[in-house]
mmCIF file of C-alpha atoms in Angstrom:
data_model
loop_
_atom_site.group_PDB
_atom_site.id
_atom_site.type_symbol
_atom_site.label_atom_id
_atom_site.label_comp_id
_atom_site.label_asym_id
_atom_site.label_seq_id
_atom_site.Cartn_x
_atom_site.Cartn_y
_atom_site.Cartn_z
ATOM 1 C CA MET R 281 4.685 35.425 -2.792
ATOM 2 C CA LYS R 282 5.452 32.087 -4.431
ATOM 3 C CA ARG R 283 3.336 29.049 -3.465
ATOM 4 C CA SER R 284 5.242 26.043 -2.224
ATOM 5 C CA LYS R 285 5.066 22.871 -4.252
ATOM 6 C CA LYS R 286 2.758 20.208 -2.818
ATOM 7 C CA LYS R 287 4.480 17.070 -1.597
ATOM 8 C CA ILE R 288 3.518 13.890 -3.404
ATOM 9 C CA ILE R 289 3.351 10.960 -1.004
ATOM 10 C CA GLY R 290 2.778 7.279 -1.650
ATOM 11 C CA ILE R 291 1.265 4.934 0.901
ATOM 12 C CA PHE R 292 2.197 1.295 0.425
ATOM 13 C CA GLY R 293 0.767 -0.766 3.254
ATOM 14 C CA GLY R 294 0.486 -4.408 4.136
ATOM 15 C CA THR R 295 1.615 -7.122 6.467
ATOM 16 C CA PHE R 296 4.785 -7.766 4.412
ATOM 17 C CA ASP R 297 4.899 -11.263 5.875
ATOM 18 C CA PRO R 298 7.661 -11.518 4.653
ATOM 19 C CA PRO R 299 8.690 -8.610 2.418
ATOM 20 C CA HIS R 300 10.148 -9.646 -0.955
ATOM 21 C CA ARG R 301 11.644 -8.265 -4.174
ATOM 22 C CA GLY R 302 8.164 -7.865 -5.674
ATOM 23 C CA HIS R 303 7.344 -5.342 -2.944
ATOM 24 C CA VAL R 304 10.605 -3.507 -3.656
ATOM 25 C CA LYS R 305 9.813 -3.357 -7.394
ATOM 26 C CA ILE R 306 6.359 -1.935 -6.695
ATOM 27 C CA ALA R 307 7.793 0.668 -4.288
ATOM 28 C CA SER R 308 10.552 1.676 -6.725
ATOM 29 C CA LYS R 309 8.237 1.852 -9.735
ATOM 30 C CA SER R 310 5.711 3.896 -7.715
ATOM 31 C CA ILE R 311 8.377 6.437 -6.792
ATOM 32 C CA LYS R 312 9.471 6.712 -10.406
ATOM 33 C CA ILE R 313 6.143 6.897 -12.263
ATOM 34 C CA LEU R 314 4.267 8.968 -9.674
ATOM 35 C CA LYS R 315 7.277 11.220 -8.974
ATOM 36 C CA LEU R 316 6.858 10.665 -5.248
ATOM 37 C CA ASP R 317 8.736 12.821 -2.782
ATOM 38 C CA LYS R 318 8.249 10.128 -0.176
ATOM 39 C CA LEU R 319 6.819 6.619 0.088
ATOM 40 C CA TYR R 320 5.517 5.275 3.382
ATOM 41 C CA TRP R 321 6.092 1.492 3.501
ATOM 42 C CA LEU R 322 3.586 0.772 6.261
ATOM 43 C CA ILE R 323 3.680 -2.535 8.059
ATOM 44 C CA THR R 324 0.405 -3.318 9.763
ATOM 45 C CA ASN R 325 -0.003 -5.514 12.818
ATOM 46 C CA GLN R 326 -2.901 -7.452 11.316
ATOM 47 C CA ASN R 327 -4.744 -7.450 8.016
ATOM 48 C CA PRO R 328 -8.415 -8.103 8.894
ATOM 49 C CA PHE R 329 -8.794 -10.211 5.740
ATOM 50 C CA LYS R 330 -5.837 -12.514 6.457
ATOM 51 C CA PRO R 331 -4.723 -14.906 9.188
ATOM 52 C CA LYS R 332 -2.346 -13.780 11.934
ATOM 53 C CA PRO R 333 1.107 -12.954 10.490
ATOM 54 C CA TYR R 334 3.778 -15.641 10.654
ATOM 55 C CA TYR R 335 6.546 -13.174 11.503
ATOM 56 C CA SER R 336 6.446 -10.663 14.364
ATOM 57 C CA ASN R 337 6.242 -6.923 13.654
ATOM 58 C CA LEU R 338 9.869 -6.470 14.653
ATOM 59 C CA VAL R 339 11.047 -9.171 12.245
ATOM 60 C CA ARG R 340 8.920 -7.784 9.382
ATOM 61 C CA ILE R 341 10.277 -4.273 10.007
ATOM 62 C CA LYS R 342 13.864 -5.561 10.143
ATOM 63 C CA LYS R 343 13.448 -7.632 6.955
ATOM 64 C CA SER R 344 11.828 -4.660 5.180
ATOM 65 C CA LYS R 345 14.731 -2.390 6.106
ATOM 66 C CA GLN R 346 17.221 -5.004 4.880
ATOM 67 C CA ILE R 347 15.479 -5.471 1.539
ATOM 68 C CA ILE R 348 15.060 -1.714 0.922
ATOM 69 C CA LYS R 349 18.757 -1.003 1.444
ATOM 70 C CA LYS R 350 18.664 2.612 2.651
ATOM 71 C CA LYS R 351 16.539 4.444 0.140
ATOM 72 C CA ASP R 352 16.073 7.906 1.631
ATOM 73 C CA ASN R 353 12.638 8.433 0.136
ATOM 74 C CA ILE R 354 11.179 5.172 1.547
ATOM 75 C CA LEU R 355 10.119 5.324 5.185
ATOM 76 C CA ILE R 356 9.427 1.965 6.818
ATOM 77 C CA LYS R 357 6.953 2.424 9.645
ATOM 78 C CA ASN R 358 4.345 0.737 11.778
ATOM 79 C CA LEU R 359 1.779 3.377 12.729
ATOM 80 C CA ASP R 360 -0.855 1.060 14.225
ATOM 81 C CA LYS R 361 -0.029 2.052 17.820
ATOM 82 C CA ILE R 362 -0.045 5.757 17.000
ATOM 83 C CA VAL R 363 -3.428 5.634 15.219
ATOM 84 C CA ARG R 364 -4.691 2.862 17.539
ATOM 85 C CA SER R 365 -5.869 0.803 14.606
ATOM 86 C CA SER R 366 -4.803 -1.355 11.667
ATOM 87 C CA GLN R 367 -7.381 0.353 9.452
ATOM 88 C CA THR R 368 -5.951 2.021 6.369
ATOM 89 C CA TYR R 369 -8.449 4.867 6.655
ATOM 90 C CA LYS R 370 -7.234 5.892 10.112
ATOM 91 C CA THR R 371 -3.603 5.716 9.016
ATOM 92 C CA VAL R 372 -4.261 7.821 5.908
ATOM 93 C CA LYS R 373 -6.198 10.384 7.974
ATOM 94 C CA TYR R 374 -3.246 10.588 10.387
ATOM 95 C CA LEU R 375 -0.777 11.106 7.518
ATOM 96 C CA SER R 376 -3.017 13.674 5.845
ATOM 97 C CA LEU R 377 -3.061 15.714 9.070
ATOM 98 C CA LYS R 378 0.702 15.378 9.397
ATOM 99 C CA HIS R 379 1.281 16.422 5.755
ATOM 100 C CA LYS R 380 -1.490 18.961 5.305
ATOM 101 C CA ASN R 381 -1.215 19.995 1.671
ATOM 102 C CA ALA R 382 0.176 16.770 0.262
ATOM 103 C CA ILE R 383 -1.226 14.704 -2.572
ATOM 104 C CA PHE R 384 -1.609 11.048 -1.541
ATOM 105 C CA PHE R 385 -1.466 7.900 -3.630
ATOM 106 C CA LEU R 386 -2.608 4.612 -2.085
ATOM 107 C CA ILE R 387 -0.640 1.805 -3.714
ATOM 108 C CA LEU R 388 -2.120 -1.685 -3.843
ATOM 109 C CA GLY R 389 -2.247 -4.848 -5.882
ATOM 110 C CA SER R 390 -5.172 -5.830 -8.092
ATOM 111 C CA ASP R 391 -5.935 -8.642 -5.614
ATOM 112 C CA ASN R 392 -6.714 -6.029 -2.934
ATOM 113 C CA LEU R 393 -8.870 -3.955 -5.264
ATOM 114 C CA ILE R 394 -11.398 -6.801 -5.545
ATOM 115 C CA ASN R 395 -12.415 -6.463 -1.879
ATOM 116 C CA PHE R 396 -11.626 -2.780 -1.449
ATOM 117 C CA HIS R 397 -15.332 -2.028 -0.976
ATOM 118 C CA LYS R 398 -15.175 -4.092 2.242
ATOM 119 C CA TRP R 399 -12.507 -1.843 3.771
ATOM 120 C CA LYS R 400 -13.615 0.464 6.562
ATOM 121 C CA ASN R 401 -14.518 3.932 5.165
ATOM 122 C CA TRP R 402 -13.482 2.961 1.638
ATOM 123 C CA LYS R 403 -15.470 5.786 0.025
ATOM 124 C CA GLU R 404 -13.663 8.338 2.201
ATOM 125 C CA LEU R 405 -10.316 6.783 1.245
ATOM 126 C CA THR R 406 -11.072 7.423 -2.421
ATOM 127 C CA LYS R 407 -11.676 11.102 -1.621
ATOM 128 C CA ILE R 408 -8.347 11.678 0.137
ATOM 129 C CA THR R 409 -6.147 9.420 -2.002
ATOM 130 C CA LYS R 410 -5.777 8.405 -5.588
ATOM 131 C CA LEU R 411 -5.663 4.605 -5.956
ATOM 132 C CA VAL R 412 -2.709 3.133 -7.805
ATOM 133 C CA VAL R 413 -3.271 -0.504 -8.721
ATOM 134 C CA PHE R 414 -0.465 -2.855 -9.678
ATOM 135 C CA SER R 415 -1.135 -6.002 -11.662
ATOM 136 C CA ARG R 416 -1.173 -9.356 -9.825
ATOM 137 C CA THR R 417 -1.270 -12.641 -11.698
ATOM 138 C CA GLY R 418 -4.797 -14.052 -11.787
ATOM 139 C CA TYR R 419 -6.587 -10.996 -10.333
ATOM 140 C CA ASP R 420 -6.612 -8.257 -12.969
ATOM 141 C CA ALA R 421 -9.808 -9.159 -14.869
ATOM 142 C CA LYS R 422 -11.845 -9.469 -11.685
ATOM 143 C CA ALA R 423 -10.322 -6.267 -10.265
ATOM 144 C CA LYS R 424 -11.337 -4.264 -13.348
ATOM 145 C CA LYS R 425 -14.955 -5.389 -12.814
ATOM 146 C CA SER R 426 -14.904 -4.711 -9.067
ATOM 147 C CA VAL R 427 -17.331 -2.600 -7.046
ATOM 148 C CA ILE R 428 -14.704 0.106 -6.550
ATOM 149 C CA VAL R 429 -13.954 0.450 -10.281
ATOM 150 C CA ASN R 430 -17.667 0.775 -11.033
ATOM 151 C CA PHE R 431 -18.023 3.299 -8.203
ATOM 152 C CA LEU R 432 -15.086 5.450 -9.329
ATOM 153 C CA LYS R 433 -15.835 5.228 -13.068
ATOM 154 C CA GLN R 434 -12.125 5.652 -13.917
ATOM 155 C CA LYS R 435 -11.727 8.705 -11.632
ATOM 156 C CA ASN R 436 -9.131 8.630 -8.878
ATOM 157 C CA ILE R 437 -7.744 5.278 -9.998
ATOM 158 C CA ILE R 438 -4.613 4.446 -11.962
ATOM 159 C CA PHE R 439 -3.872 0.969 -13.289
ATOM 160 C CA VAL R 440 -0.151 0.384 -13.664
ATOM 161 C CA LYS R 441 0.939 -1.907 -16.453
ATOM 162 C CA ASN R 442 3.844 -3.684 -14.893
ATOM 163 C CA TYR R 443 5.621 -6.926 -15.388
ATOM 164 C CA LYS R 444 3.595 -9.406 -13.413
ATOM 165 C CA ILE R 445 5.441 -10.439 -10.318
ATOM 166 C CA ASN R 446 5.139 -14.148 -9.682
ATOM 167 C CA ILE R 447 6.198 -14.031 -6.076
ATOM 168 C CA SER R 448 4.042 -13.654 -3.012
ATOM 169 C CA SER R 449 4.501 -13.650 0.732
ATOM 170 C CA SER R 450 2.051 -16.572 0.933
ATOM 171 C CA LYS R 451 4.223 -18.706 -1.374
ATOM 172 C CA LEU R 452 7.372 -17.780 0.547
ATOM 173 C CA ARG R 453 5.733 -18.830 3.840
ATOM 174 C CA GLU R 454 4.490 -22.076 2.241
ATOM 175 C CA ASN R 455 8.045 -22.909 1.160
ATOM 176 C CA LEU R 456 9.296 -22.148 4.639
ATOM 177 C CA LEU R 457 6.772 -24.428 6.305
ATOM 178 C CA SER R 458 7.062 -27.371 3.871
#
């Protein structure tokens, strides 16, 4: 009997407040280089390290769907109500139960890697996912010296050399409010 091929799933989470072309480039490049069968674009209600989002969940979901433009392998979701938490660990555990024999990649920017060791159950996350870190202007050097990089010692972590994206949701909101 032939074994079935394991699904390869990417998890790209954030507040996406608002989503922008930089997010789309990261999602698209992740699908291509990791050969993902599926990418979950997960919009969280609240990032515990950031202020309350400017846009509502519904608006962020709508804007994400508009910017993605119907890519079948990208699923835009908010799973916070289902898992009863905004914690990445709980969401990943939920997805790993839903997709039992899948291989998971957790996609994040180098800015998030710096404080990854402050995330709830971060050590467990590194056991059930492989971290994929995209370059962010001004954060790469510090990220490569972070607690998580020292902890993993180059195991379960991939640094993606990408064109640095000089756009951020924070800058877009600043322009909106000025």
